XYZ file of N, CA and C in Angstrom:
513
model
N 15.510 -27.468 0.277
C 16.203 -26.613 -0.671
C 15.937 -25.147 -0.307
N 16.964 -24.356 -0.372
C 16.816 -22.907 -0.199
C 17.101 -22.236 -1.528
N 16.533 -21.076 -1.685
C 16.693 -20.362 -2.945
C 16.835 -18.876 -2.648
N 17.786 -18.252 -3.286
C 17.920 -16.795 -3.208
C 17.425 -16.224 -4.528
N 16.522 -15.266 -4.434
C 15.956 -14.656 -5.640
C 16.346 -13.180 -5.642
N 17.445 -12.868 -6.311
C 17.811 -11.451 -6.367
C 16.845 -10.698 -7.283
N 16.444 -9.521 -6.829
C 15.599 -8.691 -7.677
C 15.732 -7.233 -7.255
N 15.501 -6.378 -8.213
C 15.605 -4.950 -8.001
C 14.208 -4.385 -7.756
N 14.066 -3.591 -6.715
C 12.782 -2.972 -6.389
C 12.955 -1.457 -6.496
N 12.005 -0.818 -7.144
C 12.007 0.641 -7.215
C 11.254 1.197 -6.015
N 11.970 1.892 -5.142
C 11.304 2.613 -4.062
C 10.967 3.987 -4.622
N 9.697 4.317 -4.620
C 9.247 5.596 -5.146
C 9.097 6.563 -3.982
N 9.835 7.647 -4.023
C 9.821 8.663 -2.978
C 9.278 9.936 -3.609
N 8.106 10.345 -3.171
C 7.401 11.457 -3.789
C 7.424 12.655 -2.854
N 8.069 13.709 -3.298
C 8.072 14.953 -2.528
C 6.705 15.605 -2.621
N 6.272 16.187 -1.530
C 5.009 16.927 -1.528
C 5.303 18.363 -1.132
N 4.384 19.228 -1.443
C 4.473 20.619 -0.997
C 3.482 20.879 0.130
N 3.000 19.815 0.733
C 1.943 19.911 1.722
C 2.462 19.526 3.103
N 1.648 19.799 4.093
C 2.011 19.435 5.462
C 1.798 17.930 5.670
N 2.460 17.407 6.668
C 2.298 16.015 7.045
C 0.827 15.695 7.292
N 0.167 16.557 8.074
C -1.239 16.319 8.413
C -2.126 16.321 7.167
N -1.864 17.228 6.221
C -2.680 17.279 5.001
C -2.490 16.027 4.152
N -1.250 15.583 3.975
C -0.994 14.382 3.176
C -1.632 13.175 3.853
N -1.467 13.075 5.141
C -2.048 11.953 5.875
C -3.574 11.958 5.782
N -4.171 13.116 5.920
C -5.633 13.223 5.850
C -6.139 12.807 4.458
N -5.476 13.271 3.404
C -5.899 12.897 2.044
C -5.738 11.398 1.822
N -4.614 10.852 2.259
C -4.379 9.415 2.098
C -5.465 8.611 2.814
N -5.697 8.921 4.073
C -6.647 8.142 4.867
C -8.091 8.333 4.400
N -8.384 9.447 3.737
C -9.736 9.627 3.204
C -9.944 8.797 1.936
N -8.879 8.539 1.205
C -8.962 7.768 -0.040
C -8.716 6.281 0.169
N -7.971 5.957 1.219
C -7.651 4.562 1.536
C -8.139 4.312 2.967
N -9.419 3.995 3.100
C -9.994 3.848 4.440
C -9.476 2.598 5.156
N -9.449 2.692 6.461
C -9.073 1.528 7.270
C -10.214 0.520 7.234
N -9.850 -0.724 7.046
C -10.843 -1.794 7.033
C -10.989 -2.308 8.471
N -12.182 -2.629 8.855
C -12.417 -3.213 10.172
C -12.052 -4.693 10.062
N -10.847 -5.028 10.534
C -10.334 -6.379 10.323
C -11.205 -7.440 11.001
N -11.702 -7.156 12.191
C -12.568 -8.124 12.881
C -13.836 -8.368 12.076
N -14.376 -7.311 11.508
C -15.573 -7.451 10.676
C -15.265 -8.259 9.415
N -14.104 -7.988 8.802
C -13.694 -8.756 7.619
C -13.577 -10.241 7.967
N -12.995 -10.554 9.103
C -12.854 -11.950 9.532
C -14.233 -12.598 9.683
N -15.182 -11.854 10.224
C -16.549 -12.387 10.353
C -17.161 -12.686 8.985
N -16.953 -11.793 8.032
C -17.484 -12.006 6.685
C -16.814 -13.220 6.045
N -15.515 -13.344 6.215
C -14.785 -14.501 5.669
C -15.315 -15.788 6.292
N -15.619 -15.746 7.590
C -16.099 -16.937 8.302
C -17.433 -17.453 7.772
N -18.176 -16.617 7.045
C -19.435 -17.092 6.461
C -19.181 -18.112 5.357
N -17.953 -18.116 4.815
C -17.633 -19.045 3.732
C -18.208 -18.631 2.391
N -18.739 -17.438 2.298
C -19.379 -16.950 1.073
C -18.406 -16.015 0.351
N -17.719 -16.538 -0.674
C -16.714 -15.760 -1.397
C -17.325 -14.513 -2.031
N -18.508 -14.626 -2.601
C -19.151 -13.468 -3.222
C -19.398 -12.369 -2.184
N -19.758 -12.773 -0.975
C -19.980 -11.789 0.088
C -18.667 -11.102 0.478
N -17.576 -11.869 0.541
C -16.259 -11.298 0.847
C -15.868 -10.308 -0.247
N -16.074 -10.683 -1.503
C -15.739 -9.794 -2.616
C -16.563 -8.514 -2.563
N -17.850 -8.626 -2.268
C -18.718 -7.447 -2.176
C -18.305 -6.565 -0.996
N -18.009 -7.193 0.140
C -17.564 -6.452 1.318
C -16.301 -5.653 0.982
N -15.364 -6.307 0.320
C -14.112 -5.648 -0.037
C -14.372 -4.501 -1.007
N -15.167 -4.743 -2.031
C -15.465 -3.702 -3.018
C -16.112 -2.479 -2.361
N -16.982 -2.719 -1.396
C -17.657 -1.614 -0.703
C -16.692 -0.782 0.134
N -15.577 -1.370 0.537
C -14.653 -0.693 1.447
C -13.346 -0.260 0.791
N -13.270 -0.403 -0.521
C -12.072 0.011 -1.260
C -12.488 0.931 -2.413
N -12.944 2.137 -2.085
C -13.459 3.027 -3.128
C -12.423 3.364 -4.208
N -11.162 3.277 -3.861
C -10.094 3.555 -4.826
C -9.112 2.386 -4.859
N -9.674 1.184 -4.850
C -8.943 -0.087 -4.978
C -8.282 -0.591 -3.706
N -7.991 0.282 -2.751
C -7.205 -0.127 -1.597
C -7.893 0.203 -0.278
N -7.552 -0.592 0.734
C -7.934 -0.313 2.114
C -6.690 -0.466 2.975
N -6.690 0.174 4.119
C -5.599 0.028 5.083
C -5.952 -1.130 5.999
N -5.041 -2.097 6.085
C -5.222 -3.244 6.975
C -4.522 -3.041 8.319
N -3.528 -2.138 8.331
C -2.729 -1.952 9.547
C -2.009 -0.619 9.446
N -1.899 0.078 10.567
C -1.189 1.356 10.634
C -0.221 1.310 11.803
N 0.977 1.838 11.585
C 1.950 1.966 12.671
C 2.409 3.411 12.747
N 2.192 4.011 13.884
C 2.735 5.331 14.187
C 3.913 5.098 15.139
N 5.153 5.188 14.619
C 6.313 4.886 15.458
C 6.732 6.030 16.371
N 6.039 7.158 16.291
C 6.515 8.357 16.963
C 6.592 8.280 18.484
N 5.686 7.632 19.180
C 5.855 7.586 20.636
C 7.215 7.015 21.057
N 7.649 5.951 20.410
C 8.951 5.387 20.785
C 10.100 6.205 20.202
N 9.938 6.761 19.016
C 11.005 7.567 18.419
C 11.243 8.856 19.213
N 10.182 9.407 19.748
C 10.333 10.627 20.563
C 11.136 10.359 21.837
N 11.087 9.123 22.330
C 11.879 8.777 23.515
C 13.366 8.965 23.265
N 13.762 8.856 21.989
C 15.167 9.063 21.626
C 15.403 10.472 21.088
N 14.414 11.330 21.193
C 14.584 12.717 20.809
C 14.185 13.067 19.383
N 13.645 12.125 18.632
C 13.265 12.400 17.247
C 11.949 13.163 17.203
N 11.914 14.198 16.376
C 10.727 15.029 16.287
C 10.028 14.943 14.938
N 10.730 14.473 13.889
C 10.110 14.389 12.567
C 9.096 13.256 12.560
N 7.901 13.577 12.104
C 6.812 12.604 12.148
C 6.897 11.598 11.006
N 6.355 10.412 11.270
C 6.292 9.341 10.276
C 5.139 8.417 10.635
N 4.560 7.822 9.611
C 3.526 6.807 9.804
C 3.637 5.838 8.639
N 3.394 4.574 8.899
C 3.437 3.582 7.836
C 2.151 2.763 7.857
N 1.787 2.288 6.670
C 0.530 1.566 6.484
C 0.757 0.286 5.701
N -0.069 -0.711 5.974
C -0.192 -1.888 5.116
C -1.481 -1.670 4.335
N -1.340 -1.418 3.031
C -2.458 -1.049 2.172
C -2.634 -2.124 1.112
N -3.863 -2.540 0.890
C -4.049 -3.544 -0.144
C -5.504 -3.822 -0.426
N -5.689 -4.942 -1.098
C -7.020 -5.400 -1.473
C -6.935 -6.919 -1.526
N -7.625 -7.593 -0.602
C -7.528 -9.049 -0.500
C -8.032 -9.748 -1.765
N -8.976 -9.162 -2.469
C -9.489 -9.778 -3.699
C -8.424 -9.715 -4.795
N -7.747 -8.574 -4.917
C -6.666 -8.459 -5.904
C -5.522 -9.395 -5.529
N -5.164 -9.434 -4.254
C -4.069 -10.314 -3.818
C -4.346 -11.765 -4.184
N -5.599 -12.179 -4.080
C -5.940 -13.568 -4.399
C -5.649 -13.905 -5.856
N -5.778 -12.917 -6.752
C -5.520 -13.194 -8.171
C -4.053 -13.517 -8.438
N -3.181 -13.164 -7.512
C -1.773 -13.549 -7.608
C -1.488 -14.785 -6.761
N -2.098 -14.834 -5.573
C -1.892 -15.928 -4.622
C -2.194 -17.278 -5.275
N -3.198 -17.316 -6.139
C -3.570 -18.585 -6.783
C -2.421 -19.149 -7.623
N -1.504 -18.287 -8.049
C -0.371 -18.722 -8.862
C 0.883 -18.978 -8.031
N 0.998 -18.266 -6.897
C 2.153 -18.458 -6.012
C 1.837 -17.832 -4.654
N 1.606 -18.661 -3.629
C 1.301 -18.117 -2.304
C 2.411 -17.233 -1.737
N 3.605 -17.316 -2.288
C 4.710 -16.489 -1.797
C 4.494 -14.998 -1.992
N 3.528 -14.608 -2.831
C 3.277 -13.181 -3.060
C 2.829 -12.488 -1.785
N 2.387 -13.264 -0.825
C 1.897 -12.684 0.421
C 3.011 -11.920 1.150
N 4.262 -12.165 0.750
C 5.385 -11.391 1.285
C 5.227 -9.911 0.949
N 4.609 -9.609 -0.196
C 4.496 -8.226 -0.665
C 3.063 -7.701 -0.711
N 2.109 -8.507 -0.365
C 0.712 -8.065 -0.366
C 0.154 -8.290 1.033
N -0.304 -7.254 1.698
C -0.541 -5.899 1.236
C 0.751 -5.112 1.001
N 0.590 -4.014 0.282
C 1.694 -3.104 0.001
C 1.974 -2.261 1.244
N 3.191 -1.801 1.347
C 3.548 -0.936 2.471
C 3.766 0.479 1.961
N 3.156 1.448 2.630
C 3.327 2.852 2.270
C 3.781 3.613 3.509
N 4.376 4.783 3.269
C 4.822 5.609 4.392
C 4.650 7.082 4.048
N 4.333 7.852 5.060
C 4.315 9.311 4.978
C 5.234 9.785 6.088
N 6.158 10.681 5.757
C 7.112 11.107 6.776
C 7.690 12.478 6.461
N 8.199 13.102 7.522
C 8.902 14.369 7.405
C 10.396 14.079 7.310
N 11.075 14.753 6.391
C 12.512 14.579 6.239
C 13.261 15.484 7.211
N 14.557 15.303 7.294
C 15.379 16.132 8.175
C 15.281 17.607 7.796
N 15.041 17.882 6.503
C 14.919 19.276 6.059
C 13.500 19.822 6.234
N 12.587 18.991 6.765
C 11.231 19.435 7.013
C 10.255 19.188 5.875
N 10.731 18.594 4.787
C 9.831 18.261 3.678
C 8.986 17.058 4.067
N 7.867 16.892 3.386
C 7.006 15.734 3.608
C 7.079 14.869 2.362
N 7.278 13.573 2.585
C 7.368 12.634 1.475
C 6.383 11.494 1.675
N 5.926 10.970 0.536
C 5.115 9.761 0.495
C 5.980 8.732 -0.204
N 6.034 7.522 0.334
C 6.909 6.511 -0.243
C 6.198 5.162 -0.331
N 6.501 4.454 -1.422
C 5.964 3.115 -1.657
C 6.929 2.391 -2.585
N 7.089 1.102 -2.396
C 7.831 0.305 -3.366
C 6.914 0.037 -4.554
N 7.430 0.212 -5.762
C 6.631 0.002 -6.963
C 6.155 -1.443 -7.004
N 4.841 -1.657 -7.021
C 4.324 -3.026 -6.971
C 4.877 -3.938 -8.069
N 4.916 -3.475 -9.305
C 5.372 -4.359 -10.397
C 6.823 -4.773 -10.214
N 7.634 -3.917 -9.593
C 9.045 -4.274 -9.412
C 9.221 -5.344 -8.343
N 8.235 -5.504 -7.471
C 8.290 -6.580 -6.474
C 7.671 -7.873 -7.016
N 6.496 -7.748 -7.622
C 5.786 -8.952 -8.065
C 6.412 -9.594 -9.298
N 7.162 -8.843 -10.080
C 7.848 -9.427 -11.243
C 8.895 -10.447 -10.804
N 9.360 -10.341 -9.559
C 10.406 -11.246 -9.080
C 9.942 -12.691 -8.979
N 8.632 -12.935 -9.103
C 8.128 -14.309 -9.025
C 8.250 -15.049 -10.347
N 8.626 -14.348 -11.410
C 8.867 -14.999 -12.690
C 7.627 -15.574 -13.343
N 6.459 -15.083 -12.969
C 5.212 -15.571 -13.533
C 4.508 -14.390 -14.203
N 4.295 -14.450 -15.512
C 3.688 -13.305 -16.198
C 2.291 -12.964 -15.693
N 1.569 -13.923 -15.144
C 0.234 -13.643 -14.602
C 0.340 -12.775 -13.348
N 1.339 -13.042 -12.538
C 1.570 -12.235 -11.335
C 2.122 -10.871 -11.736
N 3.030 -10.857 -12.696
C 3.604 -9.593 -13.169
C 2.526 -8.682 -13.748
N 1.547 -9.276 -14.411
C 0.452 -8.482 -14.983
C -0.358 -7.801 -13.883
N -0.628 -8.514 -12.811
C -1.360 -7.905 -11.694
C -0.497 -6.820 -11.049
N 0.806 -7.056 -10.950
C 1.714 -6.028 -10.432
C 1.636 -4.753 -11.252
N 1.579 -4.889 -12.577
C 1.448 -3.725 -13.452
C 0.099 -3.031 -13.240
N -0.958 -3.814 -13.017
C -2.269 -3.225 -12.730
C -2.223 -2.447 -11.408
N -1.502 -2.989 -10.439
C -1.356 -2.285 -9.157
C -0.585 -0.978 -9.336
N 0.405 -0.975 -10.230
C 1.109 0.278 -10.539
C 0.100 1.337 -10.976
N -0.812 0.951 -11.877
C -1.815 1.890 -12.379
C -2.740 2.357 -11.256
N -3.106 1.450 -10.347
C -3.972 1.815 -9.222
C -3.254 2.769 -8.270
N -1.964 2.536 -8.039
C -1.187 3.438 -7.184
C -1.058 4.801 -7.870
N -0.832 4.806 -9.186
C -0.758 6.077 -9.920
C -2.051 6.862 -9.769
N -3.183 6.184 -9.878
C -4.475 6.854 -9.720
C -4.638 7.390 -8.300
N -4.217 6.629 -7.305
C -4.290 7.085 -5.922
C -3.454 8.354 -5.739
N -2.238 8.363 -6.258
C -1.384 9.546 -6.143
C -2.034 10.743 -6.827
N -2.624 10.512 -7.995
C -3.325 11.581 -8.710
C -4.455 12.142 -7.837
N -5.246 11.253 -7.235
C -6.343 11.692 -6.369
C -5.838 12.437 -5.136
N -4.642 12.088 -4.682
C -4.037 12.777 -3.542
C -3.407 14.101 -3.955
N -3.464 14.415 -5.244
C -2.807 15.582 -5.854
C -1.300 15.575 -5.615
N -0.707 14.383 -5.720
C 0.738 14.226 -5.626
C 1.291 13.877 -7.012
N 2.550 14.185 -7.253
C 3.141 13.824 -8.537
C 3.127 12.306 -8.738
N 2.883 11.883 -9.967
C 2.894 10.466 -10.305
C 4.237 10.154 -10.971
N 5.059 9.302 -10.345
C 6.347 8.965 -10.940
C 6.165 8.289 -12.306
N 7.028 8.575 -13.254
C 6.901 7.970 -14.591
C 6.948 6.452 -14.571
N 7.580 5.875 -13.562
C 7.656 4.403 -13.458
C 6.294 3.761 -13.321
N 5.321 4.526 -12.838
C 3.973 3.968 -12.642
C 3.070 4.125 -13.859
N 3.518 4.887 -14.814
C 2.694 5.151 -15.980
C 2.967 4.095 -17.031
N 1.906 3.345 -17.365
C 2.049 2.272 -18.343
C 2.034 2.843 -19.744
N 2.713 2.158 -20.624
C 2.796 2.618 -22.027
C 1.508 2.359 -22.769
């Protein structure tokens, strides 16, 4: 059986008044890259409490970067000069709280973020609103975690001194 699940996702595009390098530096200082090989070693111990502690130690603001792509070397080959970088940002412990209800959430966890320069030279930070993606699973337990992720993303934006879109602010 195949199933199509139509759903609306809010892509949040946040204008900044800062340089690309400044936004990137603030983001990477608040969302550190996780040493994936080291994480795999910790997971291999089979000690869930140790994995949770390892994750907590490396996610000072709820999130870590699991993967980074700088597309600029190939984009420059075609003459593009505006910079861009994208990240897979998440928290494996938080993801598990949704995965237990539906493994399909792994399609959206970790979250994807981007920092880029626009054609007009502005710098933007972009992320799909977590709750608008996770609500598509039709499970209130998953939707609740999606809403919690909205709050965590709002806090991250606040720490980055970027505007917090009203969609992320819970009532």
